[in-house]
Coordinates of C-alpha atoms (C1' of nucleotides) in Angstrom, one line a residue:
Chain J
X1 CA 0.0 0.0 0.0
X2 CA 1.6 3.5 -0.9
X3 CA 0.7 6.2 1.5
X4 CA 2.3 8.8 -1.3
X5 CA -0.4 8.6 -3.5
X6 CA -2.1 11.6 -4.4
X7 CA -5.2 13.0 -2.8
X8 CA -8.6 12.0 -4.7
X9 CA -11.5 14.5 -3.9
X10 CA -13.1 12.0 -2.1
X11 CA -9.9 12.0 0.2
X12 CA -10.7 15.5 0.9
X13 CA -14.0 15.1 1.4
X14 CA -14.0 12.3 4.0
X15 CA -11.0 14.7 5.9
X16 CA -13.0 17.6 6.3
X17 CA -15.8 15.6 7.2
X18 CA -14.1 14.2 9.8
X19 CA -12.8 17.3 11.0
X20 CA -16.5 18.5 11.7
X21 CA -17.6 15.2 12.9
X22 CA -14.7 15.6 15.4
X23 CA -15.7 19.3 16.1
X24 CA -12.3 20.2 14.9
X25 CA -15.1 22.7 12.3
X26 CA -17.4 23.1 15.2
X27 CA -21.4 23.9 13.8
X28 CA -21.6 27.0 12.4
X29 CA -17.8 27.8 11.8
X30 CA -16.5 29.1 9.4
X31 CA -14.3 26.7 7.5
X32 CA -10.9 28.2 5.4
X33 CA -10.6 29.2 1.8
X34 CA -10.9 26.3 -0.7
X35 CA -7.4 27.6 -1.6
X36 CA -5.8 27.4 2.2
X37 CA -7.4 24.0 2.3
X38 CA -6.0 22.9 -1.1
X39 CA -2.4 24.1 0.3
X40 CA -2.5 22.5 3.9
X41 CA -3.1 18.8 2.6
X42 CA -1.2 19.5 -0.6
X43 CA -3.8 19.2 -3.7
X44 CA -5.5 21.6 -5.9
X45 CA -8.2 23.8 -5.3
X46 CA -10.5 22.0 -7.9
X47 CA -10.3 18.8 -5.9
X48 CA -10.8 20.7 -2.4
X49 CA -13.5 22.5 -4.7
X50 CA -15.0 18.7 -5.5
X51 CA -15.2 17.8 -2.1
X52 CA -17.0 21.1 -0.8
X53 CA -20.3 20.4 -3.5
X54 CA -20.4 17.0 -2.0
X55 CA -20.4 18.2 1.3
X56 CA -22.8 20.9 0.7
X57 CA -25.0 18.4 -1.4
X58 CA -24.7 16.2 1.7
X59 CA -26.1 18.8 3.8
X60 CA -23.1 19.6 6.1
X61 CA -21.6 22.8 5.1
X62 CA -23.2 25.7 3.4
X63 CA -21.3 27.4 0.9
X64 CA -21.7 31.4 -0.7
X65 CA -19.6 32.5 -3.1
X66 CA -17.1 35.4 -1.5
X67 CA -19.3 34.5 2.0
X68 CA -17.2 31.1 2.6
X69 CA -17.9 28.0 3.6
X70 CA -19.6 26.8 7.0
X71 CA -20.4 24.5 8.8
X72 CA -24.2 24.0 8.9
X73 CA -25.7 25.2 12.3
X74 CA -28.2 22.7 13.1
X75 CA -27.1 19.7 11.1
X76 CA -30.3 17.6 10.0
X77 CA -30.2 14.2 9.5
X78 CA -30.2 13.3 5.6
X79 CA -31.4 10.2 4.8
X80 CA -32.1 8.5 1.3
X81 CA -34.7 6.3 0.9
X82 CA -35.0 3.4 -2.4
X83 CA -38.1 3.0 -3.2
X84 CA -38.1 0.1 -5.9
X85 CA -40.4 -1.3 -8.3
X86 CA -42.4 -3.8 -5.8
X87 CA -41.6 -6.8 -7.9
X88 CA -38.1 -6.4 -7.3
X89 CA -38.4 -5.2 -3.7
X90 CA -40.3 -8.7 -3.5
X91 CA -37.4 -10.8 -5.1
X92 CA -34.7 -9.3 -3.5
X93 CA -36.1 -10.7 -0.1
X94 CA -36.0 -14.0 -1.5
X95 CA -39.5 -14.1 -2.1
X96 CA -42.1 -15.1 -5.0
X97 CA -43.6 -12.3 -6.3
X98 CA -47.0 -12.4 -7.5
X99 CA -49.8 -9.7 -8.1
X100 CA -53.8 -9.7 -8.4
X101 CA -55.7 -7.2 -10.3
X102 CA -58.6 -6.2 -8.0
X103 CA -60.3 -3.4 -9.9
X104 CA -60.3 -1.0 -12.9
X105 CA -62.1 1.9 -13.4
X106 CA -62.5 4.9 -15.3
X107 CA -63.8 7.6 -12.6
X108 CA -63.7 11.3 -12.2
X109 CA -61.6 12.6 -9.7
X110 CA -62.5 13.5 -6.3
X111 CA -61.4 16.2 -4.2
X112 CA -58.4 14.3 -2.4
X113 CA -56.8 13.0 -5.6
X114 CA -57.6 16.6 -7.3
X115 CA -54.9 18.4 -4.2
X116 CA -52.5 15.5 -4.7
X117 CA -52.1 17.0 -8.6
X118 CA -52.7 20.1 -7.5
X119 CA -55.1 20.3 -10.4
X120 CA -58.1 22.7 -9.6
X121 CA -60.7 20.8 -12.4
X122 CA -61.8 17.4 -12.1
X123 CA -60.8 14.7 -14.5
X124 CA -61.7 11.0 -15.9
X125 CA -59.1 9.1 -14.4
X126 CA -57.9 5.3 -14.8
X127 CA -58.3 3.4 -11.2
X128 CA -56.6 0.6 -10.7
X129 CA -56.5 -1.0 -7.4
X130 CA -54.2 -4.4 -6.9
X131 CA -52.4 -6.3 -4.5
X132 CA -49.0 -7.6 -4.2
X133 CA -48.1 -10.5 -2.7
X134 CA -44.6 -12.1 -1.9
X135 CA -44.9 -15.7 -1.8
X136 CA -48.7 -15.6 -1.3
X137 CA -49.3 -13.5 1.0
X138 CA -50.1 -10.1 1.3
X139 CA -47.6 -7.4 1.0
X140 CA -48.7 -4.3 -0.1
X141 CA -52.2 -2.8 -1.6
X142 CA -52.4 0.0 -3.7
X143 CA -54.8 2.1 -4.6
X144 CA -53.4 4.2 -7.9
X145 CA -54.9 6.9 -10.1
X146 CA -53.5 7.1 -13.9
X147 CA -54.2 10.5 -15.9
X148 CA -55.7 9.1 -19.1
X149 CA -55.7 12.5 -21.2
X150 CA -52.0 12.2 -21.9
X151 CA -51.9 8.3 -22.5
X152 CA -54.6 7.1 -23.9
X153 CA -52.3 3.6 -24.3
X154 CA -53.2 2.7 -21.0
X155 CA -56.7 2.0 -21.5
X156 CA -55.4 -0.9 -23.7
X157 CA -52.8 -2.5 -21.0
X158 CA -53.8 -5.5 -19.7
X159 CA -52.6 -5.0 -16.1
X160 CA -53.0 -8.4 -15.6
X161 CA -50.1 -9.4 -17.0
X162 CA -48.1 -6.6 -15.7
X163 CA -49.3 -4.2 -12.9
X164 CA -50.3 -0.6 -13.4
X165 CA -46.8 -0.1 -11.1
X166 CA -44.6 -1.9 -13.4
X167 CA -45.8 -0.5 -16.7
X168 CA -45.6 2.9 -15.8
X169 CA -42.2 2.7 -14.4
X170 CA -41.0 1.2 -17.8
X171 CA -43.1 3.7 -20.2
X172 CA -43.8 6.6 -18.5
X173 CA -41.1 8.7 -17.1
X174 CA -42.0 11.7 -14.5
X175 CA -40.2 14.8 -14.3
X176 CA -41.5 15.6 -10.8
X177 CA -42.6 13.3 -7.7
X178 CA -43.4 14.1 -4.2
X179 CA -43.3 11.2 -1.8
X180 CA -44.9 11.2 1.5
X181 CA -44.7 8.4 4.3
X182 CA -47.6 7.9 7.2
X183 CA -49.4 5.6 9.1
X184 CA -52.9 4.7 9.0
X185 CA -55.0 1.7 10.7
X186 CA -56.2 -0.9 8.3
X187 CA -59.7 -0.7 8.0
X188 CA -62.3 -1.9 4.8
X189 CA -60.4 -2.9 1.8
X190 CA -56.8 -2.2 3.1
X191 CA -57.6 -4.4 5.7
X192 CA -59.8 -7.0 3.6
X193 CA -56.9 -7.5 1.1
X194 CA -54.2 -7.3 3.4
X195 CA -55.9 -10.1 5.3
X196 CA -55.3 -8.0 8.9
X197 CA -57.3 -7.2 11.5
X198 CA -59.5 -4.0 11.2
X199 CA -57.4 -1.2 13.2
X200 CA -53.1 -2.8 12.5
X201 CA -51.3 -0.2 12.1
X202 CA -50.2 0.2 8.3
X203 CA -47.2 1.9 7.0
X204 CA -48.4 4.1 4.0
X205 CA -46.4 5.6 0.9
X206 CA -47.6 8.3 -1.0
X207 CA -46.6 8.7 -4.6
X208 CA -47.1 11.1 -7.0
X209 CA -45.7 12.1 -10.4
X210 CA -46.5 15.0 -12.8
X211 CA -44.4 15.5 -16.4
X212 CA -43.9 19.4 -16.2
X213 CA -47.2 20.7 -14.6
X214 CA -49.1 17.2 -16.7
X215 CA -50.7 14.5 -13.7
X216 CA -49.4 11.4 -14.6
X217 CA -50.2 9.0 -11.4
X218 CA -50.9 8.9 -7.9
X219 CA -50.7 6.1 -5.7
X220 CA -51.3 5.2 -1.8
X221 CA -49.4 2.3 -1.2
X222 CA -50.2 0.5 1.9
X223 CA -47.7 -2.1 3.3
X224 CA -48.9 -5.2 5.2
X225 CA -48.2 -5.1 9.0
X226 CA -44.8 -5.1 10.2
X227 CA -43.4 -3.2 6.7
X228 CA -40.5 -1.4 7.6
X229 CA -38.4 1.1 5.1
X230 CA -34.4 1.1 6.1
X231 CA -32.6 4.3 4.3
X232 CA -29.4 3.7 2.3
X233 CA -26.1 4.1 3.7
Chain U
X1 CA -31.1 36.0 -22.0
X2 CA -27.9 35.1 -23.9
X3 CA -28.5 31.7 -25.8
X4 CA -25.6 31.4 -26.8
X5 CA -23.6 30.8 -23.3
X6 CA -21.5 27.4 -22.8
X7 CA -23.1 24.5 -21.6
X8 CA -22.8 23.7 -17.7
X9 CA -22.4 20.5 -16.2
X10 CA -25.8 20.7 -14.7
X11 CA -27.4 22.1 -18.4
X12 CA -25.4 18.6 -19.7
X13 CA -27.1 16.9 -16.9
X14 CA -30.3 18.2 -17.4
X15 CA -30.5 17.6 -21.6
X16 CA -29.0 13.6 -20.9
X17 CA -32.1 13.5 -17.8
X18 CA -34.6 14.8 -20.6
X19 CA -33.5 11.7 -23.1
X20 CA -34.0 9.2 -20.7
X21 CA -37.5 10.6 -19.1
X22 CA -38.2 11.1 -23.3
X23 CA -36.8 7.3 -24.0
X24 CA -34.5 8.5 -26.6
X25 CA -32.3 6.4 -24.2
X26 CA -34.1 3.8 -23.1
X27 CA -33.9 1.7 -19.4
X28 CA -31.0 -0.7 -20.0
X29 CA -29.8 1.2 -22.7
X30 CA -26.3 2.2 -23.4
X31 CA -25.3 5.7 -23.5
X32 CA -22.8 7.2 -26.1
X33 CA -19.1 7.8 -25.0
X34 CA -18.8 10.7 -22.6
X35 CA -16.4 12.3 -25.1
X36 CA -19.0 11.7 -27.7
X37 CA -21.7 13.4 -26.1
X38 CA -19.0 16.1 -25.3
X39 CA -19.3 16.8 -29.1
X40 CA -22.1 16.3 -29.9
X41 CA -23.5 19.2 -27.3
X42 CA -20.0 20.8 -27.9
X43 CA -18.7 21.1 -24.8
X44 CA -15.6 19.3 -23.0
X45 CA -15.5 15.9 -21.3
X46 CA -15.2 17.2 -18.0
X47 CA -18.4 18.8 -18.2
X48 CA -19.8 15.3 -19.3
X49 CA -18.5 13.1 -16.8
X50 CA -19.6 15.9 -14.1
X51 CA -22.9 15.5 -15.3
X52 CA -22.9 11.8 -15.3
X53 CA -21.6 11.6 -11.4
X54 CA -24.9 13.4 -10.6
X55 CA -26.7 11.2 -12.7
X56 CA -25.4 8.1 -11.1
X57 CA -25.4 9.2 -7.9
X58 CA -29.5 10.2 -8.0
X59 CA -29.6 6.5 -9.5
X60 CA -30.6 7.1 -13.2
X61 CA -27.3 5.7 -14.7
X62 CA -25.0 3.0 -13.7
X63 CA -21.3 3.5 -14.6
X64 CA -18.9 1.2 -15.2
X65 CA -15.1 1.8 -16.2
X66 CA -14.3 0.9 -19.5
X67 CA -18.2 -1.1 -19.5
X68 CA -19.4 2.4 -20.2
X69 CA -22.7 4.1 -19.1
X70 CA -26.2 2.2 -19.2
X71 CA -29.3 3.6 -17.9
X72 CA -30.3 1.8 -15.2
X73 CA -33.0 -1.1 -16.2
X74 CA -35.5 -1.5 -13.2
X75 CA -35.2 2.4 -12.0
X76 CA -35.9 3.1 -8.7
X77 CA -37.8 5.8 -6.6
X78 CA -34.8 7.8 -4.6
X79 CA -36.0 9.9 -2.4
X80 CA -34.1 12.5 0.0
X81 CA -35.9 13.0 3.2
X82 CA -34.3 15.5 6.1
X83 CA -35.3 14.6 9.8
X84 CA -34.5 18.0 11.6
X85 CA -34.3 19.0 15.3
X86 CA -37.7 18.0 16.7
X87 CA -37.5 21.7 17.8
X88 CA -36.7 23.0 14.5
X89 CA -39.3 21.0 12.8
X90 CA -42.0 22.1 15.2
X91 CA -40.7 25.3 14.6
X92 CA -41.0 25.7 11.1
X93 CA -44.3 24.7 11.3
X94 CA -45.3 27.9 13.3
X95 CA -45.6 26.1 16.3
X96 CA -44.1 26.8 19.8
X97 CA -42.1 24.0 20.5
X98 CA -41.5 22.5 24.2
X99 CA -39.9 19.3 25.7
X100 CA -41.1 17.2 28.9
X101 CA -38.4 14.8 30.4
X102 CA -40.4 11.7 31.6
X103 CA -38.1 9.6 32.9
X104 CA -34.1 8.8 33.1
X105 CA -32.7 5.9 34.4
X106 CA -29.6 4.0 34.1
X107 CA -30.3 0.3 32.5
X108 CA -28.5 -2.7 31.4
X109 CA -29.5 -3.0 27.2
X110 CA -32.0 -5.3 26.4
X111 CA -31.7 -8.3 23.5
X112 CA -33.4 -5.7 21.2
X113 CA -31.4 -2.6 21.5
X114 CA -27.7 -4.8 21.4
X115 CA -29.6 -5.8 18.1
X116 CA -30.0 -2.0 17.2
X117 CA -26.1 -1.1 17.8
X118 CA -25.2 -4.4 16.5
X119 CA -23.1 -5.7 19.9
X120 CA -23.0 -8.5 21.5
X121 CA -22.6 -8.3 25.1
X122 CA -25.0 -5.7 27.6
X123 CA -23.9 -2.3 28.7
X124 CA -25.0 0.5 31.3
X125 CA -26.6 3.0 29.1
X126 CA -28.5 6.0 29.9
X127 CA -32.1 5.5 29.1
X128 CA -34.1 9.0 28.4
X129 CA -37.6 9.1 27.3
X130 CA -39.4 12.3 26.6
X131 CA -42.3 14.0 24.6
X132 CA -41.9 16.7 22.3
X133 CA -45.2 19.2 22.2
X134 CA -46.0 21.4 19.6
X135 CA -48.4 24.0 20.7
X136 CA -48.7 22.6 24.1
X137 CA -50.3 19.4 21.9
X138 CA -48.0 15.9 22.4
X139 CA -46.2 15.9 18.8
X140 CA -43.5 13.1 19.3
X141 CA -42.9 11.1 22.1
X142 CA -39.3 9.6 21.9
X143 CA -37.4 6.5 24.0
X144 CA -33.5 7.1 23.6
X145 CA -30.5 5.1 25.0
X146 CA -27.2 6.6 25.0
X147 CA -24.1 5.0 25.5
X148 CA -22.6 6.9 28.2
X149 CA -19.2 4.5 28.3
X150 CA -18.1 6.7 25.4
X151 CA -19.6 10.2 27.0
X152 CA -19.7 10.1 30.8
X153 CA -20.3 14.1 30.6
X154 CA -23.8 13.5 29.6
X155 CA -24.5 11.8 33.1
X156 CA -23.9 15.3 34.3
X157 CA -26.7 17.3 31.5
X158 CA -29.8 18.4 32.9
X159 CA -32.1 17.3 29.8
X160 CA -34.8 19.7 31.5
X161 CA -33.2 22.3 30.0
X162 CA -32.0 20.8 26.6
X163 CA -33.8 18.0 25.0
X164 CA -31.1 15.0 24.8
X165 CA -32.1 14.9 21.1
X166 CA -30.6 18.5 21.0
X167 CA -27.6 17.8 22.9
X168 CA -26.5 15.0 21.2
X169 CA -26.7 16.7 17.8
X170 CA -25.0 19.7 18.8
X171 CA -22.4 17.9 20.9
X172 CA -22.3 14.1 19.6
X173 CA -21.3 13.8 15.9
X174 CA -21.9 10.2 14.6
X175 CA -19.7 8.8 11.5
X176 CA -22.3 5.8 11.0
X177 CA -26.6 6.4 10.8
X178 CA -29.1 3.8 10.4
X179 CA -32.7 5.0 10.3
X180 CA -35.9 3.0 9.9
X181 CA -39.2 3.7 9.2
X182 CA -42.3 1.8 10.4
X183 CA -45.9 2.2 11.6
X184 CA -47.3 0.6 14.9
X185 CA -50.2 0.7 16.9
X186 CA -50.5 3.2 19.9
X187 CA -50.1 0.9 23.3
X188 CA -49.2 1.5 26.8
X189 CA -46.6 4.6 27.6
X190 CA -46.9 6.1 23.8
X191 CA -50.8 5.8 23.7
X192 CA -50.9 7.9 27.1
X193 CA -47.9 10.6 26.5
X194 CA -49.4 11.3 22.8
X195 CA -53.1 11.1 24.2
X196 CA -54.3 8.7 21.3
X197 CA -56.5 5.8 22.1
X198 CA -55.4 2.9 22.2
X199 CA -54.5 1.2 18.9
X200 CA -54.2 4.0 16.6
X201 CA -51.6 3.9 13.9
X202 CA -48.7 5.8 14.9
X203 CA -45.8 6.8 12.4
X204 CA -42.3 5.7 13.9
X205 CA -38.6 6.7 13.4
X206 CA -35.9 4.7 14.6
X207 CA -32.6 6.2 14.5
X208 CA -29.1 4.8 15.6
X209 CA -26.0 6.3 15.3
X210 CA -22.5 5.1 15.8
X211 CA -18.5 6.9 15.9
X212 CA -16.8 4.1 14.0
X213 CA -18.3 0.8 15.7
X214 CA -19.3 2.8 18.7
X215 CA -22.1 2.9 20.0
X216 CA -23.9 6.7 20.1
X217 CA -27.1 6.7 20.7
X218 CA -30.7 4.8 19.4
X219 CA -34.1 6.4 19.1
X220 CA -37.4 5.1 18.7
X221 CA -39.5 8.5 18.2
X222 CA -43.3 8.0 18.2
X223 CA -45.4 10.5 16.3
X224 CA -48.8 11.9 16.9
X225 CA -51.3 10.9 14.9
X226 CA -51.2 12.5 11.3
X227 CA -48.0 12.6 11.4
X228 CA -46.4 12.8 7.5
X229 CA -43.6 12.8 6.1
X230 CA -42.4 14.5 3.0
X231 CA -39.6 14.1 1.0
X232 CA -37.1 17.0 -0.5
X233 CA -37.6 17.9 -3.7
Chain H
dA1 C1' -24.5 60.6 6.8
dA2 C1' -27.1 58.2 3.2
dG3 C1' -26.8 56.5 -1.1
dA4 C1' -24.5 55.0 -5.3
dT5 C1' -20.3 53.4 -7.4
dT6 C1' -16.3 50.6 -7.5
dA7 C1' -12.9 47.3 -6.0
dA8 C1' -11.8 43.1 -3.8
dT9 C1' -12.6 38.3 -2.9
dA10 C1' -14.3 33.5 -2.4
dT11 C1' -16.8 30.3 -4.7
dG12 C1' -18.6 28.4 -9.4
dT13 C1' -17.5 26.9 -13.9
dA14 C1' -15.4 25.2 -18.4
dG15 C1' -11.7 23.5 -20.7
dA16 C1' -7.2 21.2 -21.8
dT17 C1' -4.0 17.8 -20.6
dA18 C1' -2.1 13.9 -18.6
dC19 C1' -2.3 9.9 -16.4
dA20 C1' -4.7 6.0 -13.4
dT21 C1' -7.7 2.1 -13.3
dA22 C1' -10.9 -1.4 -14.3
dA23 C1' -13.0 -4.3 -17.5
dT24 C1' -13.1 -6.2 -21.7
dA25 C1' -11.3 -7.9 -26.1
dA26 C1' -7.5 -9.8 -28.5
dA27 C1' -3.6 -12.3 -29.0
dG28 C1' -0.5 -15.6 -27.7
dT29 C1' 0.8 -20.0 -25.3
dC30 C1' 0.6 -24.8 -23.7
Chain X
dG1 C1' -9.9 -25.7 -26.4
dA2 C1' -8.5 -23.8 -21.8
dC3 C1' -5.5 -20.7 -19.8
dT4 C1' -2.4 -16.8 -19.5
dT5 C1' -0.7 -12.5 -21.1
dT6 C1' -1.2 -8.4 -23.5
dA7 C1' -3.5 -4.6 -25.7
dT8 C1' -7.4 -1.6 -25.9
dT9 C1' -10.9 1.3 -24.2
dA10 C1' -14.1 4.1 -21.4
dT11 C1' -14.5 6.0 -17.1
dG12 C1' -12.0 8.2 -12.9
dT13 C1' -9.0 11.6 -11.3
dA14 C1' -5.8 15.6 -10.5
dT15 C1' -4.0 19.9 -12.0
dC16 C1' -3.6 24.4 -14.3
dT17 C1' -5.6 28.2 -16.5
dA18 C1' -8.9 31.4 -17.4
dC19 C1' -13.0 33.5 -16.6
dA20 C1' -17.9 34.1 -14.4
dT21 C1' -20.6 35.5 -10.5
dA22 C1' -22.3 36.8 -6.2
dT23 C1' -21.4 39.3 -2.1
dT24 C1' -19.0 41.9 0.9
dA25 C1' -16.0 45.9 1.8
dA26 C1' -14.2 50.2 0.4
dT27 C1' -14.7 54.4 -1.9
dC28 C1' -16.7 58.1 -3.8
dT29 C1' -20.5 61.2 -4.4
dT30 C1' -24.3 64.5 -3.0

DNA sequence: AAGATTAATATGTAGATACATAATAAAGTC
DNA sequence: GACTTTATTATGTATCTACATATTAATCTT
């Protein structure tokens, strides 16, 4: 192993983030020039540079230009969440993934799904409700909304063959998403289909995508008790 | 508004994003050369490959040296969420914030919490469980072990006056962060500090941190009822 | 002194060059 | 043909240069 190697910029990132993780750059400091830094550990300023945007993407400094660079003042916790296509999420616990159509509807929108958009005027919607199930059993329900005006295609899918999920993962991008998480007891369908007792507590995703200012699809996904979503890293 | 300025990393970044939303490159595709691209949009490499870390590292392209760059096949939902301060959340919500201390006693780690920090044999840790209110209204209602091995000071803080979730950040730094997100039923202590009946679905972070393989600190934080949360973005 | 103008400064960016590294393909060996 | 060795190639990285841009500090006006 050579120690004389030069730095790489994630080097220089991991230093300085040690240095604030050891309060060496105590919250809300101000940290020195890119340049001073480059010179004390002997690289560039474009690799010092390198490390700073992943820092600040990272959340733990803020950066100005001719303001400097510091230290963020009341560090959040950052976490990233994978949110895959349920098929896979299935699989990659080992499990057999299978999936039953339960409805499919064309209905106009109500209030609830109208805010989601953010759309002010009602429209006919594709519903499709269906249920996931890893190796038979229950896994997650969901209850999704699919903007027909902009792709009329979908009235032709058979979603038996692959769900509403899958499809519109493979042919229908989104340029915008907001994601939610909550909790809600089963009750009704959720709890019918997740075969639970009225009242479990349910872990609930909320997913909705737009192209531009365009609806595509909302969905409320609702896990089977005992769900649990672990971030990356 | 100059047209006719050079192309930044994040404009490259943007115009490859809009070809795979658009399909023009397809999931599992691969991408042209990043020196091809560089011509064809007539700008350098570097600008390219800068544009491609971001895209790999938000998950829409996997990289591979020499293998080149393929848009990733089964794409998945990343999402960025930040978990504040309690404090600061409440906060920002317009509400005045305020802590309760319930209880802090000094107790051997049960089989569950080892699990949490991954060790194998029990340690003295510093047990603290308190509610967060917003408005005077219970808002979270937390149960946190802290290693105190590694930090006797904290025997010594008066967590009437600071929240332990507040000291910790501002004082503990952690190198290692696992956090978990589930939903369970109101019971017992965290049906009566968030006044909920029993049973109703509660939203639930769990959050341990380490410095290298040492234990910090775990939380299991217990929202109200209605609690959401939303990602960035 | 208040306001407007100008200079100074730290970060942001693009580009060129040179080399490192990993993975693949091709060629050579037995 | 199976194995090893050797090119080839696309991405990864560092560095230097030159300039852009935002923001603060200094200076000049009235």
């Amino acid at each position: 192993m050579n120690e004389q190697t030069r730095l790489s910029w994630t080097d220089v990132r991991d230093e300085i983030r040690a240095r604030i993780l050891s309060r060496a750059y105590a919250p809300g400091d101000k940290l020195p020039r890119d340049e001073d830094i480059a010179q004390e550990l002997g690289c560039a300023r474009s690799t010092v540079h390198r490390a700073m945007q992943d820092l600040s993407q990272i959340g733990l400094v803020e950066r100005k230009r001719k303001g400097g660079t510091h230290v963020r003042a009341d560090p959040v916790t950052r976490a990233t969440f994978d949110i895959p296509i349920t098929r896979r999420e299935v699989e990659q616990r080992g499990s057999i993934y299978s999936c039953q159509l339960i409805s499919r509807t064309v209905e106009q929108t109500p209030l609830p799904i109208m805010a989601r958009f953010g759309i002010t005027h009602p429209a006919e919607m594709l519903r499709v409700k269906a249920l996931h199930l890893a190796d038979n059993r229950p896994y997650i329900f969901e209850d999704r909304w699919i903007d027909v005006g902009s792709m009329p295609e979908i009235l032709d899918v058979d979603f038996s063959l692959e769900s509403a999920n899958e499809w519109l993962v493979h042919n229908k991008p989104y340029s915008r998403l907001d994601v939610r998480f909550s909790a809600m007891n089963a009750e009704g369908e959720s709890a019918r289909y997740l075969d639970t007792p009225t009242g479990s507590a349910l872990f609930v995703i909320e997913r909705t995508t737009w192209i531009g200012a365009e609806p595509i699809t909302t969905v409320q996904a609702v896990a089977a008790p005992g769900y649990q979503l672990v971030a990356q890293n």
